[in-house]
Amino acid sequence: MSLTAKKILAQYWGFTSFRPFQEEAIRSILDDHDTVTLLPTGGGKSVCFQAPALLMPGTAVVISPLISLMKDQVDFLKELGISAECFNSSQGVREQRQVRERLAAGELKLLYVSPERLMMEGMRELLRGLRISFFVVDEAHCISHWGHDFRAEYRQLGVIKDEFPNCRIHAFTATATSEVQQDIIRLLKLEEPHCYIGPIDRPNLTYRVLPRKGRGFDQVVDIVQKHPKEPGIVYCLRRDDVDRLSAELTERGIENRPYHAGLPDETRRRNQEAFSSEAVDIIVATIAFGMGVDRSNIRYVVHAAMPKSIEHYQQETGRAGRDGLPAECWMFYSGQDYKLWEFINAQSSQREVLMRKALLLYQFCSQPTCRHRFLSGYFAQEYGRENCGACDYCLGEVELVPEPLELGQKILSCVVRVKEKFGADHVADVLKGVSKDSIIRWGHDGLSTFGILREETKQYIRYMIEQLLGQGFLQREEQFQTLSLTDSGRLVLSGEREPILALPLVREKKKEIARRRKALRGQEWEGIDTGLYDALREKRLELAQAKGVPAYVIFGDRTLRELAQAKPASIADMEGIYGIGEVKLKKYGKAFLAVINREAL
Ligand code: ADP
Ligand code: ZN
């Protein structure tokens, strides 16, 4: 089989090999087993069911949660020369009739429907009269309360097995927790499913996490400016921050659009559309933004604050680099964010679970360690490499405190000396040896830890306290923000555990990092004619707009990069370039060749 599937992959998609677990998932579908496939965002889930749909008789029915995504997928398939359609509420009566006719005539290899639509009796009756190759439940984690996008309509999908007992169901998701997997199997009533759990790690993403200064606007603007002409998403926690940051960027001449649930529906739709269609490259958003975004060439994601959990972080950063090309993820965090989550989560009945998740993320932020390893570990996967080469820690951008145990002990014992009754600011003042009223009044100038860190700046001391909090050695009481030791904090005092503490970045180091980052980015573009690349991008946008489809539906960035490097001289030379299958070669070969000929002169 792998030969046939491989041939199809090259012929239609223009890909020469499978990504991890694609082949296994395809085989399981062709062999007629229920299947659960878990691959990270950008892992290439769609091909896993689209290729077998082509190889098997009948029509595959794909249940997908969002109408906008459905339409993009169908457009994408049509561009590849694969017959696909969807049913959704935005279609007119005539359009729906046409789809129905093509279905009845057995012309469609794939049919996309929303779960709501499938729940309509008429829809299932229609399907019962057809030859169905299999069902696909995409974004299957929506069925579970444990997932982060629970959707009530998904709960009813159990009817598929009841009413189509002879059809296999294949579930796809990017969410890795075992609770979610169990829910998917149970609620969809899958029978002895084959499960393929791909590596959650995204090697093409580079993670960097830095403490935020104030509102962090300058830091965010700096990142955005480092990515001229590249698509990016900036995530904020609050709507107000979105509005202000978006305005700030506009003021500095950087075109962008805001997106959050407080904007009128029409504005939101328009802004998302502008981003998806590549009319605008930057979107500033709350987490309300994302599910409907299929733009595969997002080159950077910035978190202007700590997201809700590691799952959220993984999903939000996962929107970067879906095309497999390098992309950067930046996060600017602060203990303030953790406090905000404490406040937000206080109302929830799942408060404890949510706060445990928030604390783990806080730890991820404040603990200098390999980010890729940490994320894999969180999802109970082993990370094989010693140095990932793609995070601030492994790239040597983080300098460590040489004697972290000693420093940690000094700070923790100061917290004990002030009887665990004071906040971080006061503790920092005592360590710094500031002789101010509040300190003298409590007699804290007489403590053995008074002035023990006299040489350091207060900012430095605050940063160390922050890291001890994030790593769970200290805790902050909710109401008065007083610091106290945790059990593991006491183990540091007795020398049984050692914190890992990062030094604040000094200016020279920052410059050096910027230099090295630039050099790395230079390597990425080596041998690629960037002028030609821009011209090819323009052509792609023109074709996409004329057709009313997102640009990636025509060609992905990687295809354009390969074209700008190889500069094929003829249609025949274009064969074998990544992402150019037979149909696309016929459709677009000439148009792009003309650009290459023109620019290469
Ligand atoms: P997911 O749904 O898992 O997030 P997609 O199915 O959208 O991922 O695929 C992500 C990107 O990877 C797409 O641009 C797709 O064309 C590309 N892709 C998928 N499979 C392969 C492959 N075998 N080789 C190269 N690129 C692939
Ligand atoms: Zn690393």
PDB file of C-alpha atoms and ligand atoms in Angstrom, residues 9 13-19 22 39-50 73 76 138-139 173-174 294 296 318 321-324 552 556 558 578, ligand 1:
ATOM      1  CA  LEU A   9       1.228  11.909  -2.250  1.00  0.00           C
ATOM      2  CA  TRP A  13       0.360  17.014  -3.175  1.00  0.00           C
ATOM      3  CA  GLY A  14       3.853  17.184  -4.603  1.00  0.00           C
ATOM      4  CA  PHE A  15       5.413  15.734  -1.414  1.00  0.00           C
ATOM      5  CA  THR A  16       8.150  13.147  -1.661  1.00  0.00           C
ATOM      6  CA  SER A  17       7.953  11.459   1.733  1.00  0.00           C
ATOM      7  CA  PHE A  18       5.654  10.946   4.697  1.00  0.00           C
ATOM      8  CA  ARG A  19       5.873  12.808   7.936  1.00  0.00           C
ATOM      9  CA  GLN A  22       1.215   9.581   8.449  1.00  0.00           C
ATOM     10  CA  LEU A  39      -0.254  14.750  15.685  1.00  0.00           C
ATOM     11  CA  PRO A  40       0.818  18.240  16.648  1.00  0.00           C
ATOM     12  CA  THR A  41      -0.541  21.219  14.764  1.00  0.00           C
ATOM     13  CA  GLY A  42       1.213  21.297  11.428  1.00  0.00           C
ATOM     14  CA  GLY A  43       1.990  17.584  11.716  1.00  0.00           C
ATOM     15  CA  GLY A  44       0.013  16.890   8.555  1.00  0.00           C
ATOM     16  CA  LYS A  45      -3.211  15.317   9.767  1.00  0.00           C
ATOM     17  CA  SER A  46      -5.306  16.176   6.711  1.00  0.00           C
ATOM     18  CA  VAL A  47      -3.254  14.093   4.304  1.00  0.00           C
ATOM     19  CA  CYS A  48      -3.793  11.070   6.567  1.00  0.00           C
ATOM     20  CA  PHE A  49      -7.459  10.887   5.691  1.00  0.00           C
ATOM     21  CA  GLN A  50      -7.499  12.677   2.356  1.00  0.00           C
ATOM     22  CA  GLN A  73      -9.965  22.763   3.026  1.00  0.00           C
ATOM     23  CA  PHE A  76      -7.438  23.417  -1.163  1.00  0.00           C
ATOM     24  CA  ASP A 138     -11.458  16.297  12.941  1.00  0.00           C
ATOM     25  CA  GLU A 139     -10.423  18.292  16.024  1.00  0.00           C
ATOM     26  CA  THR A 173      -6.558  15.774  17.211  1.00  0.00           C
ATOM     27  CA  ALA A 174      -3.511  17.691  18.348  1.00  0.00           C
ATOM     28  CA  ASP A 294      -5.328  27.962   8.823  1.00  0.00           C
ATOM     29  CA  SER A 296       0.346  27.970   7.374  1.00  0.00           C
ATOM     30  CA  GLY A 318       1.519  25.711  17.430  1.00  0.00           C
ATOM     31  CA  GLY A 321       5.316  27.399  11.259  1.00  0.00           C
ATOM     32  CA  ARG A 322       2.690  24.904  10.179  1.00  0.00           C
ATOM     33  CA  ASP A 323       4.474  24.718   6.851  1.00  0.00           C
ATOM     34  CA  GLY A 324       7.470  23.196   8.622  1.00  0.00           C
ATOM     35  CA  TYR A 552      -1.567  28.967   0.816  1.00  0.00           C
ATOM     36  CA  GLY A 556       2.905  27.302   0.475  1.00  0.00           C
ATOM     37  CA  ARG A 558       8.211  26.497   1.143  1.00  0.00           C
ATOM     38  CA  TYR A 578       8.006  20.693  -2.997  1.00  0.00           C
TER      39      TYR A 578
HETATM   40  P1  ADP B   1      -2.460  19.698  10.813  1.00  0.00           P
HETATM   41  O1  ADP B   1      -3.897  19.582  10.370  1.00  0.00           O
HETATM   42  O2  ADP B   1      -1.929  18.474  11.439  1.00  0.00           O
HETATM   43  O3  ADP B   1      -2.192  20.920  11.617  1.00  0.00           O
HETATM   44  P2  ADP B   1      -1.967  20.024   8.022  1.00  0.00           P
HETATM   45  O4  ADP B   1      -2.665  18.825   7.547  1.00  0.00           O
HETATM   46  O5  ADP B   1      -2.616  21.350   7.829  1.00  0.00           O
HETATM   47  O6  ADP B   1      -1.565  19.859   9.534  1.00  0.00           O
HETATM   48  O7  ADP B   1      -0.519  20.038   7.382  1.00  0.00           O
HETATM   49  C1  ADP B   1       0.416  21.033   7.745  1.00  0.00           C
HETATM   50  C2  ADP B   1       1.305  21.368   6.574  1.00  0.00           C
HETATM   51  O8  ADP B   1       2.193  20.309   6.271  1.00  0.00           O
HETATM   52  C3  ADP B   1       0.536  21.638   5.300  1.00  0.00           C
HETATM   53  O9  ADP B   1       1.109  22.759   4.656  1.00  0.00           O
HETATM   54  C4  ADP B   1       0.712  20.370   4.514  1.00  0.00           C
HETATM   55  O10 ADP B   1       0.573  20.594   3.141  1.00  0.00           O
HETATM   56  C5  ADP B   1       2.122  19.940   4.904  1.00  0.00           C
HETATM   57  N1  ADP B   1       2.360  18.490   4.794  1.00  0.00           N
HETATM   58  C6  ADP B   1       1.544  17.500   5.184  1.00  0.00           C
HETATM   59  N2  ADP B   1       2.089  16.289   4.941  1.00  0.00           N
HETATM   60  C7  ADP B   1       3.299  16.508   4.383  1.00  0.00           C
HETATM   61  C8  ADP B   1       4.368  15.658   3.905  1.00  0.00           C
HETATM   62  N3  ADP B   1       4.283  14.333   3.949  1.00  0.00           N
HETATM   63  N4  ADP B   1       5.455  16.249   3.390  1.00  0.00           N
HETATM   64  C9  ADP B   1       5.536  17.580   3.339  1.00  0.00           C
HETATM   65  N5  ADP B   1       4.591  18.435   3.758  1.00  0.00           N
HETATM   66  C10 ADP B   1       3.480  17.923   4.291  1.00  0.00           C
END
